[in-house]
Amino acid sequence: MKDLKNPVKEILLPSPDEGRDRRLHGNEEDRMRDAIKEGPHVLEMLAFFEIALATGMRKSEILKATKSEVIEGRMGWSIRKPKTKNGTSRTIHLSERAKESVMLDVPPFLYPLKRRVPVFYGFGLMG
């Protein structure tokens, strides 16, 4: 039995993918907005773009953000994610432009309520 080897130890795990480090350059931001204005769901897509640009949030994070996670604190507005994919909480601070985008489809009467409605619910971006 001493001569038996564990075959699992011979398996090589794949190397992790290299992360992306992409930034907009020159007039790419303006060109992106212009392209969005030519497509469908202009208001919704512009709002999505502004939030992504200002926060660096992933698509799934933005689409899963709920209205109850949008909070106003001492330092301004933010999105408070109680549990991320790694199991920790995260606060994403919003620029003024991103805040306006988040508030785009949120009637003021919803904010006193703790609603679990996605921020982009009704925009056609959820599916």
PDB file of C-alpha atoms in Angstrom:
ATOM      1  CA  MET A   1       0.000   0.000   0.000  1.00  0.00           C
ATOM      2  CA  LYS A   2       2.953   2.378   0.453  1.00  0.00           C
ATOM      3  CA  ASP A   3       3.605   2.378  -3.293  1.00  0.00           C
ATOM      4  CA  LEU A   4       0.176   3.775  -4.163  1.00  0.00           C
ATOM      5  CA  LYS A   5       0.157   7.360  -5.383  1.00  0.00           C
ATOM      6  CA  ASN A   6      -2.702   9.784  -5.214  1.00  0.00           C
ATOM      7  CA  PRO A   7      -3.611  10.416  -8.892  1.00  0.00           C
ATOM      8  CA  VAL A   8      -5.267  13.707  -7.978  1.00  0.00           C
ATOM      9  CA  LYS A   9      -1.879  15.171  -7.049  1.00  0.00           C
ATOM     10  CA  GLU A  10      -0.820  14.753 -10.702  1.00  0.00           C
ATOM     11  CA  ILE A  11      -3.620  17.002 -11.983  1.00  0.00           C
ATOM     12  CA  LEU A  12      -2.542  20.500 -12.889  1.00  0.00           C
ATOM     13  CA  LEU A  13      -5.045  23.239 -12.235  1.00  0.00           C
ATOM     14  CA  PRO A  14      -5.533  25.859 -14.947  1.00  0.00           C
ATOM     15  CA  SER A  15      -3.948  29.241 -14.362  1.00  0.00           C
ATOM     16  CA  PRO A  16      -6.410  31.976 -13.448  1.00  0.00           C
ATOM     17  CA  ASP A  17      -7.380  34.303 -16.281  1.00  0.00           C
ATOM     18  CA  GLU A  18      -5.678  37.642 -16.420  1.00  0.00           C
ATOM     19  CA  GLY A  19      -7.982  40.394 -15.210  1.00  0.00           C
ATOM     20  CA  ARG A  20      -8.931  43.253 -17.454  1.00  0.00           C
ATOM     21  CA  ASP A  21      -7.801  46.770 -16.807  1.00  0.00           C
ATOM     22  CA  ARG A  22      -9.730  48.791 -19.352  1.00  0.00           C
ATOM     23  CA  ARG A  23     -10.344  52.515 -19.154  1.00  0.00           C
ATOM     24  CA  LEU A  24     -12.065  54.863 -21.556  1.00  0.00           C
ATOM     25  CA  HIS A  25      -9.716  57.094 -23.499  1.00  0.00           C
ATOM     26  CA  GLY A  26     -10.121  60.328 -25.404  1.00  0.00           C
ATOM     27  CA  ASN A  27     -13.688  60.871 -26.516  1.00  0.00           C
ATOM     28  CA  GLU A  28     -14.828  57.252 -26.008  1.00  0.00           C
ATOM     29  CA  GLU A  29     -17.217  58.267 -23.213  1.00  0.00           C
ATOM     30  CA  ASP A  30     -19.002  60.785 -25.446  1.00  0.00           C
ATOM     31  CA  ARG A  31     -19.008  58.361 -28.374  1.00  0.00           C
ATOM     32  CA  MET A  32     -20.554  55.698 -26.152  1.00  0.00           C
ATOM     33  CA  ARG A  33     -23.324  58.059 -25.033  1.00  0.00           C
ATOM     34  CA  ASP A  34     -23.973  59.024 -28.674  1.00  0.00           C
ATOM     35  CA  ALA A  35     -24.188  55.340 -29.655  1.00  0.00           C
ATOM     36  CA  ILE A  36     -26.605  54.629 -26.792  1.00  0.00           C
ATOM     37  CA  LYS A  37     -28.810  57.531 -27.934  1.00  0.00           C
ATOM     38  CA  GLU A  38     -29.138  55.848 -31.342  1.00  0.00           C
ATOM     39  CA  GLY A  39     -30.381  52.552 -29.884  1.00  0.00           C
ATOM     40  CA  PRO A  40     -33.470  51.304 -28.068  1.00  0.00           C
ATOM     41  CA  HIS A  41     -34.287  52.042 -24.404  1.00  0.00           C
ATOM     42  CA  VAL A  42     -32.252  55.260 -24.444  1.00  0.00           C
ATOM     43  CA  LEU A  43     -33.082  56.503 -20.928  1.00  0.00           C
ATOM     44  CA  GLU A  44     -32.568  53.106 -19.356  1.00  0.00           C
ATOM     45  CA  MET A  45     -29.309  52.393 -21.170  1.00  0.00           C
ATOM     46  CA  LEU A  46     -27.913  55.846 -20.391  1.00  0.00           C
ATOM     47  CA  ALA A  47     -28.781  55.329 -16.731  1.00  0.00           C
ATOM     48  CA  PHE A  48     -27.121  51.909 -16.765  1.00  0.00           C
ATOM     49  CA  PHE A  49     -24.024  53.343 -18.471  1.00  0.00           C
ATOM     50  CA  GLU A  50     -23.714  56.213 -15.980  1.00  0.00           C
ATOM     51  CA  ILE A  51     -23.978  53.861 -13.002  1.00  0.00           C
ATOM     52  CA  ALA A  52     -21.437  51.418 -14.463  1.00  0.00           C
ATOM     53  CA  LEU A  53     -19.044  54.208 -15.387  1.00  0.00           C
ATOM     54  CA  ALA A  54     -19.272  55.965 -12.028  1.00  0.00           C
ATOM     55  CA  THR A  55     -19.109  52.883  -9.823  1.00  0.00           C
ATOM     56  CA  GLY A  56     -17.277  50.117 -11.672  1.00  0.00           C
ATOM     57  CA  MET A  57     -20.105  47.773 -10.716  1.00  0.00           C
ATOM     58  CA  ARG A  58     -20.572  44.629 -12.786  1.00  0.00           C
ATOM     59  CA  LYS A  59     -23.644  44.224 -14.972  1.00  0.00           C
ATOM     60  CA  SER A  60     -25.163  41.627 -12.666  1.00  0.00           C
ATOM     61  CA  GLU A  61     -24.568  43.850  -9.601  1.00  0.00           C
ATOM     62  CA  ILE A  62     -26.355  46.759 -11.250  1.00  0.00           C
ATOM     63  CA  LEU A  63     -29.272  44.668 -12.477  1.00  0.00           C
ATOM     64  CA  LYS A  64     -29.702  42.999  -9.076  1.00  0.00           C
ATOM     65  CA  ALA A  65     -29.513  46.264  -7.118  1.00  0.00           C
ATOM     66  CA  THR A  66     -32.805  46.931  -5.370  1.00  0.00           C
ATOM     67  CA  LYS A  67     -34.409  50.230  -4.491  1.00  0.00           C
ATOM     68  CA  SER A  68     -34.029  49.419  -0.795  1.00  0.00           C
ATOM     69  CA  GLU A  69     -30.254  49.196  -1.252  1.00  0.00           C
ATOM     70  CA  VAL A  70     -30.096  52.795  -2.494  1.00  0.00           C
ATOM     71  CA  ILE A  71     -29.527  54.863   0.626  1.00  0.00           C
ATOM     72  CA  GLU A  72     -28.700  58.404   1.563  1.00  0.00           C
ATOM     73  CA  GLY A  73     -25.962  58.691   4.152  1.00  0.00           C
ATOM     74  CA  ARG A  74     -23.649  61.274   5.651  1.00  0.00           C
ATOM     75  CA  MET A  75     -21.424  61.170   2.591  1.00  0.00           C
ATOM     76  CA  GLY A  76     -24.197  61.261  -0.005  1.00  0.00           C
ATOM     77  CA  TRP A  77     -26.045  58.553  -1.857  1.00  0.00           C
ATOM     78  CA  SER A  78     -24.786  55.009  -2.181  1.00  0.00           C
ATOM     79  CA  ILE A  79     -25.827  51.468  -2.981  1.00  0.00           C
ATOM     80  CA  ARG A  80     -25.364  49.191   0.015  1.00  0.00           C
ATOM     81  CA  LYS A  81     -24.991  45.547  -1.002  1.00  0.00           C
ATOM     82  CA  PRO A  82     -25.531  43.464   2.160  1.00  0.00           C
ATOM     83  CA  LYS A  83     -23.841  40.391   0.700  1.00  0.00           C
ATOM     84  CA  THR A  84     -21.561  40.160  -2.313  1.00  0.00           C
ATOM     85  CA  LYS A  85     -20.446  37.008  -4.088  1.00  0.00           C
ATOM     86  CA  ASN A  86     -17.529  36.689  -1.664  1.00  0.00           C
ATOM     87  CA  GLY A  87     -19.898  36.888   1.321  1.00  0.00           C
ATOM     88  CA  THR A  88     -19.041  40.386   2.531  1.00  0.00           C
ATOM     89  CA  SER A  89     -21.028  43.599   2.438  1.00  0.00           C
ATOM     90  CA  ARG A  90     -20.098  46.436   0.105  1.00  0.00           C
ATOM     91  CA  THR A  91     -21.002  50.106  -0.141  1.00  0.00           C
ATOM     92  CA  ILE A  92     -20.762  51.724  -3.564  1.00  0.00           C
ATOM     93  CA  HIS A  93     -20.788  55.513  -3.382  1.00  0.00           C
ATOM     94  CA  LEU A  94     -22.640  57.273  -6.183  1.00  0.00           C
ATOM     95  CA  SER A  95     -21.552  60.352  -8.072  1.00  0.00           C
ATOM     96  CA  GLU A  96     -24.217  62.987  -8.667  1.00  0.00           C
ATOM     97  CA  ARG A  97     -24.727  61.726 -12.217  1.00  0.00           C
ATOM     98  CA  ALA A  98     -25.021  58.108 -11.046  1.00  0.00           C
ATOM     99  CA  LYS A  99     -27.451  59.137  -8.290  1.00  0.00           C
ATOM    100  CA  GLU A 100     -29.657  60.876 -10.830  1.00  0.00           C
ATOM    101  CA  SER A 101     -29.581  57.728 -12.974  1.00  0.00           C
ATOM    102  CA  VAL A 102     -30.584  55.502 -10.045  1.00  0.00           C
ATOM    103  CA  MET A 103     -33.416  57.882  -9.153  1.00  0.00           C
ATOM    104  CA  LEU A 104     -34.637  58.036 -12.746  1.00  0.00           C
ATOM    105  CA  ASP A 105     -37.577  55.678 -12.321  1.00  0.00           C
ATOM    106  CA  VAL A 106     -38.038  55.851  -8.567  1.00  0.00           C
ATOM    107  CA  PRO A 107     -41.050  57.830  -7.404  1.00  0.00           C
ATOM    108  CA  PRO A 108     -40.269  59.727  -4.190  1.00  0.00           C
ATOM    109  CA  PHE A 109     -42.972  57.880  -2.263  1.00  0.00           C
ATOM    110  CA  LEU A 110     -40.963  54.639  -2.565  1.00  0.00           C
ATOM    111  CA  TYR A 111     -38.006  55.849  -0.529  1.00  0.00           C
ATOM    112  CA  PRO A 112     -39.648  55.813   2.897  1.00  0.00           C
ATOM    113  CA  LEU A 113     -40.574  52.204   2.126  1.00  0.00           C
ATOM    114  CA  LYS A 114     -38.042  49.394   2.117  1.00  0.00           C
ATOM    115  CA  ARG A 115     -38.895  47.879  -1.244  1.00  0.00           C
ATOM    116  CA  ARG A 116     -37.073  44.903  -2.712  1.00  0.00           C
ATOM    117  CA  VAL A 117     -37.854  46.068  -6.237  1.00  0.00           C
ATOM    118  CA  PRO A 118     -34.874  46.066  -8.625  1.00  0.00           C
ATOM    119  CA  VAL A 119     -33.674  49.531  -9.596  1.00  0.00           C
ATOM    120  CA  PHE A 120     -34.105  48.667 -13.278  1.00  0.00           C
ATOM    121  CA  TYR A 121     -37.462  46.912 -12.859  1.00  0.00           C
ATOM    122  CA  GLY A 122     -39.747  47.881 -15.695  1.00  0.00           C
ATOM    123  CA  PHE A 123     -36.940  49.084 -17.926  1.00  0.00           C
ATOM    124  CA  GLY A 124     -36.803  45.890 -19.948  1.00  0.00           C
ATOM    125  CA  LEU A 125     -33.192  45.291 -18.820  1.00  0.00           C
ATOM    126  CA  MET A 126     -33.928  42.560 -16.297  1.00  0.00           C
ATOM    127  CA  GLY A 127     -34.296  39.601 -18.640  1.00  0.00           C
TER     128      GLY A 127
END
